[in-house]
PDB file of C-alpha atoms in Angstrom:
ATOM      1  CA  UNK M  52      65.809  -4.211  11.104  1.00 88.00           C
ATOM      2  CA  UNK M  53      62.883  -2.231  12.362  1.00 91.00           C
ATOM      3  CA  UNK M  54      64.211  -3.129  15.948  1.00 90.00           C
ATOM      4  CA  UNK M  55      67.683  -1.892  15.097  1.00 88.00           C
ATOM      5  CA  UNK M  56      66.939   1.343  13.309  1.00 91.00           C
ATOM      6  CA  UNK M  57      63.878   2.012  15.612  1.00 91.00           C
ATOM      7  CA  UNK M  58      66.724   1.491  18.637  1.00 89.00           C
ATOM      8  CA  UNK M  59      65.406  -0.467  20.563  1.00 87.00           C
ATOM      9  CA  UNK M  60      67.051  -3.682  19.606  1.00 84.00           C
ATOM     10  CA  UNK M  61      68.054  -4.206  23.686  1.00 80.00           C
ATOM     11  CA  UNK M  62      64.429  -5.501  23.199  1.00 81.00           C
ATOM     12  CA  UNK M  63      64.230  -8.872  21.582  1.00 78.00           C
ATOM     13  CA  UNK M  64      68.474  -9.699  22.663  1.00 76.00           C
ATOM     14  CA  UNK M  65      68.072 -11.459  26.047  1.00 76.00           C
ATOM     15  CA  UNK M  66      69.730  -8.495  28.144  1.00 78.00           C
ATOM     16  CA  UNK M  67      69.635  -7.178  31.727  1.00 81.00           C
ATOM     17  CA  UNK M  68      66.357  -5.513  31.075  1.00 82.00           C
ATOM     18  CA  UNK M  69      64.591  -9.187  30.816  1.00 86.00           C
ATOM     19  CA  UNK M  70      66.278 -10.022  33.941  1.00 89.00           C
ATOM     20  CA  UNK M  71      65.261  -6.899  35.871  1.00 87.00           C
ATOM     21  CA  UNK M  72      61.816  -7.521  34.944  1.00 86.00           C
ATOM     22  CA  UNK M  73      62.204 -11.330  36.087  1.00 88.00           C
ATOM     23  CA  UNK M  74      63.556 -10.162  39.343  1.00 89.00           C
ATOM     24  CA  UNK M  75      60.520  -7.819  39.756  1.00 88.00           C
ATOM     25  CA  UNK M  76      58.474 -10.577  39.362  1.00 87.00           C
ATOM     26  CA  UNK M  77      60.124 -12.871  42.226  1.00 89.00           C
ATOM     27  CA  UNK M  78      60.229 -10.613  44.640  1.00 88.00           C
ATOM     28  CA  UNK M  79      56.516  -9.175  44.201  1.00 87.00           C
ATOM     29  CA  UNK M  80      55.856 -13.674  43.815  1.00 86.00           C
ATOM     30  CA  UNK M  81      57.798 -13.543  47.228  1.00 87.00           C
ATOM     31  CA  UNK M  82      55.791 -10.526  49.345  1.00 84.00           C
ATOM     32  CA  UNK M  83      59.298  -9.078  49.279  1.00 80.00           C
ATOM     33  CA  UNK M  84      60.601 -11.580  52.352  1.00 85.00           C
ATOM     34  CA  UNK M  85      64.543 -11.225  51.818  1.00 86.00           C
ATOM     35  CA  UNK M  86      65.351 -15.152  52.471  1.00 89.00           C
ATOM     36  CA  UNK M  87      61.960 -16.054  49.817  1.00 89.00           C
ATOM     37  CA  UNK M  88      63.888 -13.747  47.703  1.00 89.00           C
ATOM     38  CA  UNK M  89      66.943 -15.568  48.066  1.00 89.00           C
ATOM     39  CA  UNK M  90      65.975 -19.305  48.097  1.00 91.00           C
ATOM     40  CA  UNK M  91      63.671 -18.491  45.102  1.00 90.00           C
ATOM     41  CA  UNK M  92      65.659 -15.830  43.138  1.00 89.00           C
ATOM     42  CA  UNK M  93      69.122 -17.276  42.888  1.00 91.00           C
ATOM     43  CA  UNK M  94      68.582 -20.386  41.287  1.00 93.00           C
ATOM     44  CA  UNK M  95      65.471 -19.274  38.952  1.00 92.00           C
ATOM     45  CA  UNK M  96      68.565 -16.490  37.803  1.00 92.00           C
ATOM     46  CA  UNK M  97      70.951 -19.478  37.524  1.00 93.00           C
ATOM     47  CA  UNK M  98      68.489 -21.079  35.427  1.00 93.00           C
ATOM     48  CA  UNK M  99      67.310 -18.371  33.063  1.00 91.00           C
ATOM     49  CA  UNK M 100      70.962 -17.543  32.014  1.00 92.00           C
ATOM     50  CA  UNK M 101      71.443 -21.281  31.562  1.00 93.00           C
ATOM     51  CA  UNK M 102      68.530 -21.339  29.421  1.00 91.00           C
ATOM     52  CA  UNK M 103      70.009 -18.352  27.530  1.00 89.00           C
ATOM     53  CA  UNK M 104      73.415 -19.726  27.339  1.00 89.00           C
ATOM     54  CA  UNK M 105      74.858 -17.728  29.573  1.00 91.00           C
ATOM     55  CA  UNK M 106      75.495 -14.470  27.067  1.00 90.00           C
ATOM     56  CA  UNK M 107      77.736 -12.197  28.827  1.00 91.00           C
ATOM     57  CA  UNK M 108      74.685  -9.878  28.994  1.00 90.00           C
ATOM     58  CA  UNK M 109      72.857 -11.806  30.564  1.00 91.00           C
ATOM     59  CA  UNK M 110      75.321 -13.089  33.056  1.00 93.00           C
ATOM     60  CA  UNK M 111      76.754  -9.892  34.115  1.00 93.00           C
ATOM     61  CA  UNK M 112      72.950  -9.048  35.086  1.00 92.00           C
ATOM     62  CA  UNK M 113      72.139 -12.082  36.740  1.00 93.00           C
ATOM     63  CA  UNK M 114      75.727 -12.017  38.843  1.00 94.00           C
ATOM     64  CA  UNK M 115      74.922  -8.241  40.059  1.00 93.00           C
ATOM     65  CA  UNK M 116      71.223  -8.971  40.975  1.00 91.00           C
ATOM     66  CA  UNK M 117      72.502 -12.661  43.139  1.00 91.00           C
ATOM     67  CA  UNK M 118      74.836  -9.777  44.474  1.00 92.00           C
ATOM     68  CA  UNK M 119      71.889  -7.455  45.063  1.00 90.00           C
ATOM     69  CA  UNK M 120      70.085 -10.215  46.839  1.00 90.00           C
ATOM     70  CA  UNK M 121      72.804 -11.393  49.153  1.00 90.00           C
ATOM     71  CA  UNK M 122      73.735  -7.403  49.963  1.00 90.00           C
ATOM     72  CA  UNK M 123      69.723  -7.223  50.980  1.00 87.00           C
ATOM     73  CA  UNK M 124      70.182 -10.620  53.279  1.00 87.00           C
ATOM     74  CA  UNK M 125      73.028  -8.967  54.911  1.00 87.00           C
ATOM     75  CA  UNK M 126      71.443  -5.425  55.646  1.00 86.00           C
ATOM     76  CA  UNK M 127      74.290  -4.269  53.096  1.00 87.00           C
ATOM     77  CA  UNK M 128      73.851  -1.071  51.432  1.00 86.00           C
ATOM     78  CA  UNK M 129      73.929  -2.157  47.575  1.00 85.00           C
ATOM     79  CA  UNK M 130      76.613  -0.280  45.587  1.00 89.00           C
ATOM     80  CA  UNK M 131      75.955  -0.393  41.692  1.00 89.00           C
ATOM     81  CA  UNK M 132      79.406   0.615  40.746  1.00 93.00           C
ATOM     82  CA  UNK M 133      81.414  -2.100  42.821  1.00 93.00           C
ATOM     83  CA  UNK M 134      78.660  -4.630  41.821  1.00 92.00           C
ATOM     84  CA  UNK M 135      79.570  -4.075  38.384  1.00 94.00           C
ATOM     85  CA  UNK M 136      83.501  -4.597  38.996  1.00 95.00           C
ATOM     86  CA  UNK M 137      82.750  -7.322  40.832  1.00 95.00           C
ATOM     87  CA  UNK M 138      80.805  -8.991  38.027  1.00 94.00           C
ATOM     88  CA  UNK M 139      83.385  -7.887  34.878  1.00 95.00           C
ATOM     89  CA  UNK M 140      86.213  -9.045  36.848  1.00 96.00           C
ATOM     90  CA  UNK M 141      84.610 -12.659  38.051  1.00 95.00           C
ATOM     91  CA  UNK M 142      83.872 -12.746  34.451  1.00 95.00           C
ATOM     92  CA  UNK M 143      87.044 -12.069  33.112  1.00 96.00           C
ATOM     93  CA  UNK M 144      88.647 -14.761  35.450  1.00 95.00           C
ATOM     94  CA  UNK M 145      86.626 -17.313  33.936  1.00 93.00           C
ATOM     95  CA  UNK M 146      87.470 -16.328  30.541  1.00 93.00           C
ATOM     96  CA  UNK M 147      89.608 -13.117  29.705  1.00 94.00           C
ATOM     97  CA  UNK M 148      88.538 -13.385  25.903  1.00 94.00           C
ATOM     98  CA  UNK M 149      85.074 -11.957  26.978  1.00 93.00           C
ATOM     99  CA  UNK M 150      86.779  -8.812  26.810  1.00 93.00           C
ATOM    100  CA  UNK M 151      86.379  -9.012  23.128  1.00 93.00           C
ATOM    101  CA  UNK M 152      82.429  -9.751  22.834  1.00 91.00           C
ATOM    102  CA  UNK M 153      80.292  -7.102  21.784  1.00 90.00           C
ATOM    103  CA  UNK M 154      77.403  -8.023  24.098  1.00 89.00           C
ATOM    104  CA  UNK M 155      80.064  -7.910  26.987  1.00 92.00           C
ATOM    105  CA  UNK M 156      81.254  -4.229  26.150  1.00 93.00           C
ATOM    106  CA  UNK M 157      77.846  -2.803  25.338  1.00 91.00           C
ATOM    107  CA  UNK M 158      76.141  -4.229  28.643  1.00 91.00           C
ATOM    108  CA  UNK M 159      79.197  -3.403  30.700  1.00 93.00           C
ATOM    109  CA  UNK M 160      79.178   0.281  28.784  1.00 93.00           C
ATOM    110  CA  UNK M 161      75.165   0.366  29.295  1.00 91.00           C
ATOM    111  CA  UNK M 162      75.796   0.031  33.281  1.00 92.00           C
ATOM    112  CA  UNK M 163      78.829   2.453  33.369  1.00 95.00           C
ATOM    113  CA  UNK M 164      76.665   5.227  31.710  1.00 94.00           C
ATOM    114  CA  UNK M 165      73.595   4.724  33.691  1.00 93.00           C
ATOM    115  CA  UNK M 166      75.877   5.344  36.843  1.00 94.00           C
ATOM    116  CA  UNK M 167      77.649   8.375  35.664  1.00 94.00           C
ATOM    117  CA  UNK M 168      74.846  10.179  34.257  1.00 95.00           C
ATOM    118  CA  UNK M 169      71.425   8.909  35.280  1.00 93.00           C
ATOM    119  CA  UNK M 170      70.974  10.795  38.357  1.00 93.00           C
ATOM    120  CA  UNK M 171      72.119  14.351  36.893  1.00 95.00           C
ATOM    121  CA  UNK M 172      69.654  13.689  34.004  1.00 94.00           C
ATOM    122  CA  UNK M 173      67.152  12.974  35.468  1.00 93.00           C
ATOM    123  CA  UNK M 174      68.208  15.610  38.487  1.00 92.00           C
ATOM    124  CA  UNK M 175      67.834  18.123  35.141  1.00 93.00           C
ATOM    125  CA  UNK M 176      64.754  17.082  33.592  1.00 90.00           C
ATOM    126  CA  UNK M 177      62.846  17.204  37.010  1.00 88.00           C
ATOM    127  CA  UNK M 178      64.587  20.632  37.853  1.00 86.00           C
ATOM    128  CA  UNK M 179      63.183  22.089  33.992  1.00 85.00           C
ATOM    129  CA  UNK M 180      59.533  20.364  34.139  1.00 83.00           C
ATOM    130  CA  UNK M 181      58.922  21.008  38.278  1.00 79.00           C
ATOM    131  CA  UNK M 182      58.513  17.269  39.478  1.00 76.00           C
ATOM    132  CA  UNK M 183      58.950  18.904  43.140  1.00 71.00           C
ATOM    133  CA  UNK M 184      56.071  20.937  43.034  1.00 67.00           C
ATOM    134  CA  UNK M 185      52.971  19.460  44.155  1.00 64.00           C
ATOM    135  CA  UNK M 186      50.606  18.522  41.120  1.00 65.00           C
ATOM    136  CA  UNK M 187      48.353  16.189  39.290  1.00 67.00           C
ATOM    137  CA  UNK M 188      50.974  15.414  36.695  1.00 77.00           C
ATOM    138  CA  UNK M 189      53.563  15.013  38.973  1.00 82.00           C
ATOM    139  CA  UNK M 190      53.970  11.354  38.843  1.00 82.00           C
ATOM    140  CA  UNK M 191      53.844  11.308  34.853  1.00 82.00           C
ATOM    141  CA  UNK M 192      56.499  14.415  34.426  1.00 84.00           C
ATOM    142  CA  UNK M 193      58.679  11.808  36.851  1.00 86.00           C
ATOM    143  CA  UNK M 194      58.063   8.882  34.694  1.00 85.00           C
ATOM    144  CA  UNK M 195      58.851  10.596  31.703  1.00 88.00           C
ATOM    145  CA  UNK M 196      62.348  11.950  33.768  1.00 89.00           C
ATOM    146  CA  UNK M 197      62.817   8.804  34.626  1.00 88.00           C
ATOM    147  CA  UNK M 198      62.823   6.929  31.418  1.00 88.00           C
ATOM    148  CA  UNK M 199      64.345   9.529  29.412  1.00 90.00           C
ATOM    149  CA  UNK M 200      67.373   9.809  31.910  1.00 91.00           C
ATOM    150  CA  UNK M 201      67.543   6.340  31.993  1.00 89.00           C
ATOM    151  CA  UNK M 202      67.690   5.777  27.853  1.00 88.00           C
ATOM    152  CA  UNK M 203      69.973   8.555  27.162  1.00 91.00           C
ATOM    153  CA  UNK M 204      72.774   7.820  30.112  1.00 92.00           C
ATOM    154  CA  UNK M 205      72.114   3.863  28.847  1.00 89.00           C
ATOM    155  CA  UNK M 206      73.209   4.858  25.258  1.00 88.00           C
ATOM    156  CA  UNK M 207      75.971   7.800  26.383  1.00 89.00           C
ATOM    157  CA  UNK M 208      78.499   5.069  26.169  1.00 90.00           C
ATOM    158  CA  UNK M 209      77.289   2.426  23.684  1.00 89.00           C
ATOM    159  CA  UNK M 210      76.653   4.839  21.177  1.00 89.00           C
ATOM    160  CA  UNK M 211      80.083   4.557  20.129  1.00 89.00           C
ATOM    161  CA  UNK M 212      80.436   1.178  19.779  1.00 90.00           C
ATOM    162  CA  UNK M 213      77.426   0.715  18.103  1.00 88.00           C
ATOM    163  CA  UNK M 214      78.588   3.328  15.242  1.00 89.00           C
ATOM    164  CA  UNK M 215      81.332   1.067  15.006  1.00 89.00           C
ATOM    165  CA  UNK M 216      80.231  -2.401  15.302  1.00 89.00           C
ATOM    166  CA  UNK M 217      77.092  -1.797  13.567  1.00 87.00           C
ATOM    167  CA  UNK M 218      77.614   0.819  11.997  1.00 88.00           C
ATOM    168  CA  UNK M 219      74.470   3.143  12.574  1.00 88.00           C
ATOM    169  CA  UNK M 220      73.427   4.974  15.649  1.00 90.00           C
ATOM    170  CA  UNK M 221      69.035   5.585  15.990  1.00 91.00           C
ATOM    171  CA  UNK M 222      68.504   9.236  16.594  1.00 91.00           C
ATOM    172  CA  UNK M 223      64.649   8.036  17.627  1.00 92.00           C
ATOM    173  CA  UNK M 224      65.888   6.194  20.322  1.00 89.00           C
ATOM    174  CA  UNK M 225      64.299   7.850  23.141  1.00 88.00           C
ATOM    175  CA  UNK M 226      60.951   8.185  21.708  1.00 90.00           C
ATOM    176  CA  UNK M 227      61.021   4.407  20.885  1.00 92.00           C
ATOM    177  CA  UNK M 228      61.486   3.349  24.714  1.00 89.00           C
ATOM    178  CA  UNK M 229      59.276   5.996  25.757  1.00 88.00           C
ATOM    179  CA  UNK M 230      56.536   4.478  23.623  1.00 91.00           C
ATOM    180  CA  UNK M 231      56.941   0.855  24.195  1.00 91.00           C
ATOM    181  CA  UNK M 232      59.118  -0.195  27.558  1.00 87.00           C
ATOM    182  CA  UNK M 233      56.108  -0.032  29.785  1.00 87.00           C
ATOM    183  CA  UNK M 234      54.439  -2.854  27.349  1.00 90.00           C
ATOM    184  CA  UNK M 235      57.575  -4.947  27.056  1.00 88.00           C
ATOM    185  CA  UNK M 236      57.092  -5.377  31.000  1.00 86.00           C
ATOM    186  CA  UNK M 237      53.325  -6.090  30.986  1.00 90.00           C
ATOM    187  CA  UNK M 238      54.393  -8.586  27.392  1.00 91.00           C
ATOM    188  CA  UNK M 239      56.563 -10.459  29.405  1.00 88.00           C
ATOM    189  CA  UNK M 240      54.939 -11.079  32.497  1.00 89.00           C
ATOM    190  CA  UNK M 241      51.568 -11.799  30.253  1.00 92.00           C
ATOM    191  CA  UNK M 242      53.548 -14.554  28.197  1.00 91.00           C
ATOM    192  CA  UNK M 243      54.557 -16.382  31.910  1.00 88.00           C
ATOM    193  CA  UNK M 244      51.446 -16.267  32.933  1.00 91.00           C
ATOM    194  CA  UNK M 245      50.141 -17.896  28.933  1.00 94.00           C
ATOM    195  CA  UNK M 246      52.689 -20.666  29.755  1.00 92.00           C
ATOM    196  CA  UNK M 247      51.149 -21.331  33.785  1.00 90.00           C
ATOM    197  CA  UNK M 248      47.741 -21.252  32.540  1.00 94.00           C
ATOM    198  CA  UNK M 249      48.067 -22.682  29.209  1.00 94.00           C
ATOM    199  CA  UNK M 250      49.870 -25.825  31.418  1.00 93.00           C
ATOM    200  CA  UNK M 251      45.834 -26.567  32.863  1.00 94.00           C
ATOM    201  CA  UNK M 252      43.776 -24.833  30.039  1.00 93.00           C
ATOM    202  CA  UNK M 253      44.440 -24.776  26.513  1.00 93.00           C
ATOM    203  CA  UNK M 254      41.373 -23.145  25.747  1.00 94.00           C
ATOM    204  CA  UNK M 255      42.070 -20.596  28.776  1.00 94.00           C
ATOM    205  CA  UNK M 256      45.798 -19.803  27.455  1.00 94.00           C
ATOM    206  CA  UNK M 257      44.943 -19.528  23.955  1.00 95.00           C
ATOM    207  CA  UNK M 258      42.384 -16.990  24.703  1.00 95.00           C
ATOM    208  CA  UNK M 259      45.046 -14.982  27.092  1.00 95.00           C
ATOM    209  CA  UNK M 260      47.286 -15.452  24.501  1.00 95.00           C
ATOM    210  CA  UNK M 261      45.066 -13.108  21.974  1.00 95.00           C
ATOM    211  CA  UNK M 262      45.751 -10.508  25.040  1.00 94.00           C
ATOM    212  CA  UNK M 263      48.981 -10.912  25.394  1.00 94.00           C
ATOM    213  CA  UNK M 264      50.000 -10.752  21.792  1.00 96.00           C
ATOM    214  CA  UNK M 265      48.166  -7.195  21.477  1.00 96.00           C
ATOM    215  CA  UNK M 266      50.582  -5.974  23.242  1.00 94.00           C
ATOM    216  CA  UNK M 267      53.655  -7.483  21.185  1.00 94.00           C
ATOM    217  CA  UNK M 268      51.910  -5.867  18.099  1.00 96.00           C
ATOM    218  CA  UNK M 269      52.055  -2.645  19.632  1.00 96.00           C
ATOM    219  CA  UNK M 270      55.621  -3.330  20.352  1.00 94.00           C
ATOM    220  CA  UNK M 271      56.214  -4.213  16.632  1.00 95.00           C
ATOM    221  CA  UNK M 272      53.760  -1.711  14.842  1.00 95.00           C
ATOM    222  CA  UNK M 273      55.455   1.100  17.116  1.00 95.00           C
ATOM    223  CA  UNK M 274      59.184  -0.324  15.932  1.00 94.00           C
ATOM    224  CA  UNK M 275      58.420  -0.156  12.382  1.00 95.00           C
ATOM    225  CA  UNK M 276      56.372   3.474  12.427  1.00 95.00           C
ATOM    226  CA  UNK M 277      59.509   4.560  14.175  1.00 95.00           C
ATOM    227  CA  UNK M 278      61.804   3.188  12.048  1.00 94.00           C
ATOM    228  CA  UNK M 279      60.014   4.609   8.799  1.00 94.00           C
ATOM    229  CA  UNK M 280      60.494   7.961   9.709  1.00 93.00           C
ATOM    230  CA  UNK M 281      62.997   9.811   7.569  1.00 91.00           C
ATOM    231  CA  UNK M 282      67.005  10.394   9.482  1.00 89.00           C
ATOM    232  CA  UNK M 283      65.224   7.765  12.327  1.00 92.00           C
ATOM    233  CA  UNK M 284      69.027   6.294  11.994  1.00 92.00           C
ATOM    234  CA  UNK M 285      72.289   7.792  10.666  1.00 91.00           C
ATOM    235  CA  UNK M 286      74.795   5.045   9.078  1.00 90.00           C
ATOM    236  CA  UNK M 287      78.843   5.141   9.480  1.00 89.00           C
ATOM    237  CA  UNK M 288      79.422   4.758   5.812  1.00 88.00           C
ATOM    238  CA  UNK M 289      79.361   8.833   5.233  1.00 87.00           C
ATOM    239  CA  UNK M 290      82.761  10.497   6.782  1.00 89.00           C
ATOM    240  CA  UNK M 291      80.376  13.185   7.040  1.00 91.00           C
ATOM    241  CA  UNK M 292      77.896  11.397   9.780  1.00 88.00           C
ATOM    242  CA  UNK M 293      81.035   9.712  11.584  1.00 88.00           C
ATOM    243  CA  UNK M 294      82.630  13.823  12.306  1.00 90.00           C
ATOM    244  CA  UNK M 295      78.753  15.147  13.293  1.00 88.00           C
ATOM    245  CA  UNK M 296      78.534  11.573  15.509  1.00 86.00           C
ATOM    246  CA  UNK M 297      81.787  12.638  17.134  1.00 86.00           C
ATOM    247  CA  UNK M 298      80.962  16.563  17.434  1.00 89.00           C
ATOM    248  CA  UNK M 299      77.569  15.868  19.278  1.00 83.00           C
TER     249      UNK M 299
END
């Protein structure tokens, strides 16, 4: 609940964030070397929708990062947009009820805001805060431009269908993924790494562990401080909250 209210629920459902942060990890495992990438990536993506049951999520992600790959073997300039198509309709093919899943239209919605409206955001914010101008702070005021952008073009289109599906919309959102994205990274490589060293020390992993899980507590003690604050999520039941939703 804390998740949910606190909006950052993307979180803890297996999404395309977990896979972008797997992907990360291959290619930095792999030096970078395009056919490393490739021999390595595409079947460890294969394998960690299996293991997820291939959610739509999750297999739209992993279908437009094997696409990503294959346009980087081919010296092809990587087009989000047509990726995406490409991945709704081979989808679709397979089974033209997926139209119907909620996962499928909020990550497909997620994706189609991010391309409309990331750039200009963050285009905005970097305009209004002077991330062009050479300064100490630059690299934090384009972080914070960055994630902000990214959040509120993310939730531009599934804000709607989570007012309806749901049936509440987190107004402390943004704050929520400023606070606690970088750790959900740095949480998720630390838990591979428990599992690798856990495999030849238990006494090694279980001490790594107490590390690692820090981190999730931050994750959790910053969902629930979030989601305690008063209007931190407005609920569909009020006609009143429904016109506002639709006015902003």
């Amino acid at each position: 609940t804390a998740f949910k209210v606190s909006g950052i629920m993307h979180i803890i459902a297996v999404s395309g964030l977990h896979v972008t942060i797997l992907f990360t990890l291959i290619n930095l495992l792999c030096l970078k070397r395009r056919w490393l990438v490739a021999l390595l990536g595409v079947p460890t993506l294969f394998l960690f929708a299996a293991v997820a049951g291939f959610t739509p999520s999750i297999t739209r992600a992993c279908i437009m990062q094997c696409l990503m790959i294959v346009a980087m073997l081919l010296n092809r300039e990587y087009d989000g947009p047509t990726e995406l198509a490409f991945a709704s309709l081979a989808m679709l093919v397979v089974n033209p009820l997926v139209i119907t899943s909620v996962s499928f239209q909020l990550s497909v919605g997620c994706m189609i805001g991010i391309f409309l409206f990331q750039k200009r955001i963050y285009d905005w914010l970097c305009g209004k805060l002077g991330c062009e101008k050479h300064h100490r702070m630059v690299k934090l005021k384009r972080w914070f431009s960055g994630s902000v952008s990214v959040t509120l073009s993310a939730i531009s289109l599934t804000t709607p269908l989570s007012a309806y599906y749901f049936g509440a919309v987190s107004l402390v959102g943004v704050f929520t993924n400023l606070l606690t994205l970088w750790a959900v990274s740095f949480a998720f490589y630390g838990i591979i790494t428990v599992c690798v060293v856990g495999t030849f020390s238990v006494s090694a992993g279980l001490l790594l562990g107490q590390i690692v899980s820090l981190l999730i507590r931050y994750i959790l003690l910053a969902a629930k401080t979030l989601a305690a604050v008063p209007l931190a999520a407005v609920y569909t039941r009020s006609v009143y909250i429904v016109a506002w939703l639709v006015f902003v």
